[in-house]
Amino acid sequence: MEEKEAFDGEGMLQAQAEIWKYMYQFADSMALKSAVELRIADIIHSHGSPITLSQIAAGIIDSPSPDITCLARIMRLLVRRKIFTVTPQSDGGEALYGPTHMSRWLLHGAELSLAPMLMMENDHRALAPWHYLSNCVREGGIGFQKAHGREIWDYCSMNPEFNNIFNDAMGCTARITMKAIMTGYKDAFCGVGSMVDVGGGTGAAMGEIVKVHPHIKGINFDLPHVIATAPEYGGVSHVGGDMFKAIPSADAVFMKRIMHDWNDEDCVNILKNCRKAIPEKTGKVIIIDVVLNPEGDGMFDDTGLVLDLLMIAHTGGKERTELEWKKVLEEGGFPCYNIIKIAAFPSIIEAFPE
């Protein structure tokens, strides 16, 4: 009797509804992925005004006879998620689908787009490690290694196609974050003569910094297989190597979304190499990473907690609270730091040897 009563009432019904919602939340990602693959945002935005479902279907590339009923059902969910708008016609004609601020982040080829990141995170190879979270609890270890038999960096080096997808994803988020950095932190680069971007990928971030601050001698530093695909940027030299062994010398070290990939011990070792690479008195490290606020209700606080689980799945690293950052920085030789908020999900952690 007590068990039956426990499942009665509005509270339990609401709780059941919430579990159903979370159970199928992956469908949101899959619907977004399909929208990117079909270039729905591009089709709608290119018209300059809302268009019908038939017009969207006609714009889908390599599809002579698209299933409009299937498309309508996907669009219905995306409209509910406010990715697109829909306006019924009073004369009984086809409803018109329009863009939103969110759909602009799904455009291909746009300067600022999250489409490459969305495609990478929803690639079957990136999703497979998520199925190993409970194994990570039971046994420790990294989800990606359990799923694929090797760490993500080794996997990328041996799989050029996935490596390109990964690099495109990192490049698109770099552009978004760099726009926020160049707006909210631009003056801090003025006194820097040389800078090395550790784990800089294909060099997009350093290229942006040097373009705005041409007095800076830029060094883009990453693993050799990453550097091999890097395009040329004026004022930037590409250097292949291993940050756990040595980091090229410069006035400042820049690390965007690198430290979160590694455990505390590895981060301390990276910071010690940073300390060796910069001048003792005037050098600094500029870390672009999440500062977790687990109880916060800020715009990106919830995403930070999800990203922390992504680190378990993909890299074995972690997102950190301010107290956790303080501990790592002090052990790495950087007892002084400032945290600077910017208009993006990570923050700037400016660290100094003294």
Coordinates of C-alpha atoms in Angstrom, one line a residue, residues 5-310:
E5 CA 1.0 5.7 -2.5
A6 CA 4.6 6.6 -3.1
F7 CA 3.9 6.6 -6.9
D8 CA 0.7 8.7 -6.6
G9 CA 0.6 12.4 -6.7
E10 CA 1.7 15.3 -8.9
G11 CA 5.3 15.3 -7.7
M12 CA 5.9 11.7 -8.8
L13 CA 4.2 12.2 -12.1
Q14 CA 6.3 15.3 -12.8
A15 CA 9.4 13.3 -11.8
Q16 CA 8.4 10.5 -14.3
A17 CA 8.0 13.1 -17.0
E18 CA 11.5 14.5 -16.3
I19 CA 13.1 11.0 -16.5
W20 CA 11.4 10.4 -19.9
K21 CA 12.7 13.8 -21.1
Y22 CA 16.3 13.1 -20.0
M23 CA 16.1 9.5 -21.4
Y24 CA 15.5 10.8 -24.9
Q25 CA 17.5 14.0 -24.8
F26 CA 20.0 12.4 -27.3
A27 CA 17.2 12.9 -29.9
D28 CA 17.8 16.7 -29.7
S29 CA 21.5 16.2 -30.8
M30 CA 20.5 13.8 -33.5
A31 CA 17.9 16.2 -34.9
L32 CA 20.4 19.0 -34.9
K33 CA 23.0 16.7 -36.6
S34 CA 20.4 15.9 -39.3
A35 CA 19.7 19.6 -39.8
V36 CA 23.4 20.3 -40.3
E37 CA 23.9 17.3 -42.7
L38 CA 20.9 18.4 -44.7
R39 CA 22.0 22.1 -44.5
I40 CA 18.5 23.2 -43.5
A41 CA 19.8 26.4 -41.8
D42 CA 21.8 27.3 -44.9
I43 CA 18.7 26.7 -47.1
I44 CA 16.5 28.9 -45.0
H45 CA 19.0 31.7 -44.4
S46 CA 19.9 31.8 -48.1
H47 CA 16.4 32.8 -49.0
G48 CA 16.4 35.9 -46.8
S49 CA 12.8 35.3 -45.7
P50 CA 10.8 32.4 -44.3
I51 CA 10.1 29.5 -46.8
T52 CA 7.9 26.5 -47.1
L53 CA 8.7 22.9 -46.3
S54 CA 8.6 22.1 -50.0
Q55 CA 11.2 24.8 -50.7
I56 CA 13.5 23.4 -47.9
A57 CA 13.1 19.9 -49.5
A58 CA 13.9 21.3 -52.9
G59 CA 17.1 22.8 -51.6
I60 CA 18.5 19.6 -50.1
I61 CA 21.6 18.5 -52.1
D62 CA 21.8 15.0 -53.6
S63 CA 18.2 14.2 -52.8
P64 CA 16.0 13.9 -55.9
S65 CA 13.0 12.7 -53.9
P66 CA 13.3 13.7 -50.2
D67 CA 10.7 12.4 -47.7
I68 CA 8.8 15.6 -46.9
T69 CA 6.8 13.8 -44.1
C70 CA 10.0 12.8 -42.4
L71 CA 11.4 16.3 -42.8
A72 CA 8.3 17.8 -41.3
R73 CA 8.6 15.7 -38.2
I74 CA 12.2 16.7 -37.7
M75 CA 11.3 20.3 -38.2
R76 CA 8.5 20.1 -35.7
L77 CA 10.9 19.1 -32.9
L78 CA 13.5 21.8 -34.0
V79 CA 10.8 24.4 -34.0
R80 CA 9.8 23.4 -30.5
R81 CA 13.4 23.7 -29.5
K82 CA 13.4 27.2 -31.0
I83 CA 16.1 26.3 -33.6
F84 CA 13.7 27.5 -36.3
T85 CA 10.3 29.4 -36.4
V86 CA 7.1 28.3 -38.1
T87 CA 4.3 30.6 -39.2
P88 CA 1.0 29.0 -40.3
Q89 CA -0.7 30.7 -43.3
S90 CA -4.2 32.1 -42.7
D91 CA -5.2 31.2 -46.3
G92 CA -4.5 27.5 -45.8
G93 CA -1.2 27.6 -47.7
E94 CA 2.0 25.9 -46.6
A95 CA 3.5 27.1 -43.3
L96 CA 6.6 29.2 -43.5
Y97 CA 9.8 28.2 -41.6
G98 CA 12.2 31.0 -40.6
P99 CA 15.6 31.4 -39.0
T100 CA 16.5 32.2 -35.3
H101 CA 19.6 33.3 -33.5
M102 CA 20.3 29.6 -32.8
S103 CA 20.0 28.5 -36.4
R104 CA 22.8 31.0 -37.3
W105 CA 25.2 28.8 -35.3
L106 CA 24.4 25.9 -37.7
L107 CA 25.5 27.5 -40.9
H108 CA 28.3 26.0 -43.0
G109 CA 31.2 28.1 -43.9
A110 CA 30.2 31.0 -41.6
E111 CA 33.0 32.7 -39.8
L112 CA 31.3 31.8 -36.5
S113 CA 29.6 28.5 -36.6
L114 CA 29.2 25.5 -34.3
A115 CA 28.3 23.1 -37.1
P116 CA 31.8 21.4 -37.2
M117 CA 31.8 20.9 -33.4
L118 CA 28.3 19.5 -33.5
M119 CA 29.3 17.0 -36.2
M120 CA 32.4 15.9 -34.3
E121 CA 30.6 15.4 -31.0
N122 CA 27.9 13.4 -32.7
D123 CA 30.2 11.4 -34.8
H124 CA 29.8 7.7 -33.9
R125 CA 33.4 7.4 -32.9
A126 CA 33.0 10.3 -30.4
L127 CA 29.8 9.0 -29.0
A128 CA 31.0 5.5 -28.4
P129 CA 33.1 6.4 -25.3
W130 CA 30.0 7.8 -23.5
H131 CA 28.7 4.2 -23.2
Y132 CA 31.7 3.5 -20.9
L133 CA 31.0 6.0 -18.1
S134 CA 29.9 3.3 -15.7
N135 CA 33.1 1.3 -16.5
C136 CA 35.2 4.4 -15.8
V137 CA 33.5 4.5 -12.3
R138 CA 34.1 0.8 -11.7
E139 CA 37.6 0.5 -13.1
G140 CA 39.0 4.0 -13.6
G141 CA 40.5 4.9 -17.0
I142 CA 39.3 6.9 -20.0
G143 CA 36.1 6.1 -21.9
F144 CA 37.7 6.7 -25.4
Q145 CA 40.5 4.2 -24.7
K146 CA 38.0 1.6 -23.5
A147 CA 35.9 2.1 -26.7
H148 CA 38.7 2.4 -29.2
G149 CA 41.7 0.7 -27.6
R150 CA 43.8 3.9 -27.7
E151 CA 43.7 7.5 -26.4
I152 CA 42.1 10.1 -28.6
W153 CA 45.3 11.7 -29.6
D154 CA 46.8 8.4 -30.9
Y155 CA 43.5 7.6 -32.5
C156 CA 43.5 10.9 -34.4
S157 CA 47.1 10.4 -35.5
M158 CA 46.2 7.0 -37.1
N159 CA 42.8 8.1 -38.6
P160 CA 43.2 11.1 -40.9
E161 CA 39.5 11.4 -41.6
F162 CA 38.6 11.6 -37.9
N163 CA 41.6 13.8 -37.3
N164 CA 40.2 16.3 -39.9
I165 CA 36.8 16.3 -38.3
F166 CA 38.4 16.8 -34.9
N167 CA 40.6 19.7 -36.2
D168 CA 37.6 21.4 -37.9
A169 CA 35.7 21.2 -34.6
M170 CA 38.6 22.7 -32.6
G171 CA 39.0 25.3 -35.3
C172 CA 35.4 26.5 -35.2
T173 CA 35.3 26.8 -31.4
A174 CA 38.7 28.5 -31.5
R175 CA 37.2 31.3 -33.7
I176 CA 34.2 31.7 -31.4
T177 CA 36.3 31.9 -28.3
M178 CA 38.9 34.1 -29.9
K179 CA 36.3 36.7 -30.8
A180 CA 35.3 36.9 -27.2
I181 CA 39.0 37.0 -26.1
M182 CA 40.0 39.7 -28.5
T183 CA 37.1 41.8 -27.3
G184 CA 37.4 41.2 -23.5
Y185 CA 41.2 40.8 -23.2
K186 CA 42.7 42.7 -26.2
D187 CA 44.8 45.2 -24.2
A188 CA 46.7 42.4 -22.3
F189 CA 48.5 41.4 -25.6
C190 CA 50.0 44.8 -26.2
G191 CA 53.1 44.3 -24.0
V192 CA 53.9 40.8 -25.3
G193 CA 56.7 40.4 -27.8
S194 CA 56.4 36.7 -28.5
M195 CA 53.8 34.1 -27.6
V196 CA 53.5 30.3 -28.0
D197 CA 50.1 28.7 -28.3
V198 CA 50.6 25.3 -26.6
G199 CA 48.2 22.8 -28.2
G200 CA 47.2 25.4 -30.7
G201 CA 45.9 22.9 -33.2
T202 CA 46.2 24.1 -36.8
G203 CA 47.0 27.7 -35.7
A204 CA 43.6 29.5 -36.0
A205 CA 43.9 31.1 -32.5
M206 CA 47.4 32.3 -32.9
G207 CA 46.7 33.5 -36.4
E208 CA 43.9 35.7 -35.0
I209 CA 46.0 37.2 -32.2
V210 CA 48.9 38.1 -34.6
K211 CA 46.5 39.6 -37.1
V212 CA 45.2 42.0 -34.5
H213 CA 48.6 42.4 -32.8
P214 CA 51.2 42.1 -35.6
H215 CA 54.1 43.1 -33.2
I216 CA 53.7 39.6 -31.6
K217 CA 56.0 36.8 -32.9
G218 CA 53.6 33.9 -32.9
I219 CA 54.4 30.2 -32.4
N220 CA 51.8 27.6 -32.9
F221 CA 52.9 24.4 -31.0
D222 CA 51.2 21.0 -31.2
L223 CA 51.8 17.4 -32.0
P224 CA 53.5 16.7 -35.4
H225 CA 50.5 15.1 -37.0
V226 CA 48.4 18.1 -36.1
I227 CA 51.0 20.6 -37.4
A228 CA 51.2 18.6 -40.6
T229 CA 47.7 19.9 -41.6
A230 CA 48.1 23.5 -40.4
P231 CA 47.7 26.3 -43.0
E232 CA 50.1 29.3 -43.2
Y233 CA 49.3 32.3 -41.1
G234 CA 51.3 35.5 -41.5
G235 CA 53.6 36.1 -38.5
V236 CA 53.0 32.6 -37.1
S237 CA 55.5 29.7 -37.2
H238 CA 54.3 26.1 -36.7
V239 CA 56.4 23.9 -34.4
G240 CA 55.8 20.2 -33.7
G241 CA 56.6 18.7 -30.4
D242 CA 55.5 17.4 -27.1
M243 CA 54.4 19.8 -24.3
F244 CA 55.3 17.2 -21.7
K245 CA 59.0 17.3 -22.8
A246 CA 59.6 21.0 -23.6
I247 CA 57.8 24.1 -24.7
P248 CA 59.3 26.7 -27.1
S249 CA 60.5 29.9 -25.3
A250 CA 58.4 33.0 -25.5
D251 CA 57.3 36.0 -23.4
A252 CA 53.9 34.4 -22.8
V253 CA 52.3 31.0 -23.1
F254 CA 48.8 30.7 -24.4
M255 CA 46.7 27.6 -23.7
K256 CA 43.1 27.4 -24.9
R257 CA 41.1 24.4 -23.7
I258 CA 44.2 22.3 -23.2
M259 CA 44.5 21.9 -19.4
H260 CA 41.1 20.4 -19.1
D261 CA 42.2 17.4 -21.1
W262 CA 44.6 16.3 -18.4
N263 CA 44.6 15.2 -14.8
D264 CA 46.1 17.4 -12.1
E265 CA 49.6 15.7 -12.1
D266 CA 49.9 16.2 -15.9
C267 CA 48.7 19.8 -15.6
V268 CA 51.4 20.5 -13.0
N269 CA 54.0 19.1 -15.3
I270 CA 52.8 21.2 -18.2
L271 CA 52.8 24.3 -16.1
K272 CA 56.4 23.5 -14.9
N273 CA 57.4 23.4 -18.6
C274 CA 55.6 26.7 -19.2
R275 CA 57.6 28.2 -16.3
K276 CA 60.8 27.2 -18.0
A277 CA 59.7 28.6 -21.3
I278 CA 58.9 32.2 -20.1
P279 CA 61.0 35.0 -18.5
E280 CA 61.3 34.6 -14.7
K281 CA 60.1 38.1 -13.9
T282 CA 57.9 39.3 -16.7
G283 CA 56.4 36.1 -18.2
K284 CA 52.9 34.9 -17.9
V285 CA 50.6 32.0 -18.8
I286 CA 47.2 32.7 -20.3
I287 CA 44.8 29.8 -19.8
I288 CA 41.5 29.7 -21.5
D289 CA 39.3 27.2 -19.7
V290 CA 36.1 26.6 -17.8
V291 CA 36.0 27.7 -14.2
L292 CA 33.3 25.4 -12.8
N293 CA 30.5 26.9 -10.7
P294 CA 28.5 23.7 -9.8
E295 CA 25.8 25.6 -7.9
G296 CA 25.6 28.5 -10.4
D297 CA 22.8 29.5 -12.7
G298 CA 24.9 31.4 -15.2
M299 CA 24.4 31.0 -18.9
F300 CA 27.1 28.3 -19.3
D301 CA 27.3 26.8 -15.8
D302 CA 25.2 23.8 -16.8
T303 CA 27.3 23.2 -19.9
G304 CA 30.4 23.2 -17.7
L305 CA 29.2 20.2 -15.8
V306 CA 28.4 18.4 -19.0
L307 CA 31.9 19.2 -20.4
D308 CA 33.3 17.7 -17.2
L309 CA 31.7 14.4 -18.0
L310 CA 33.0 14.8 -21.6

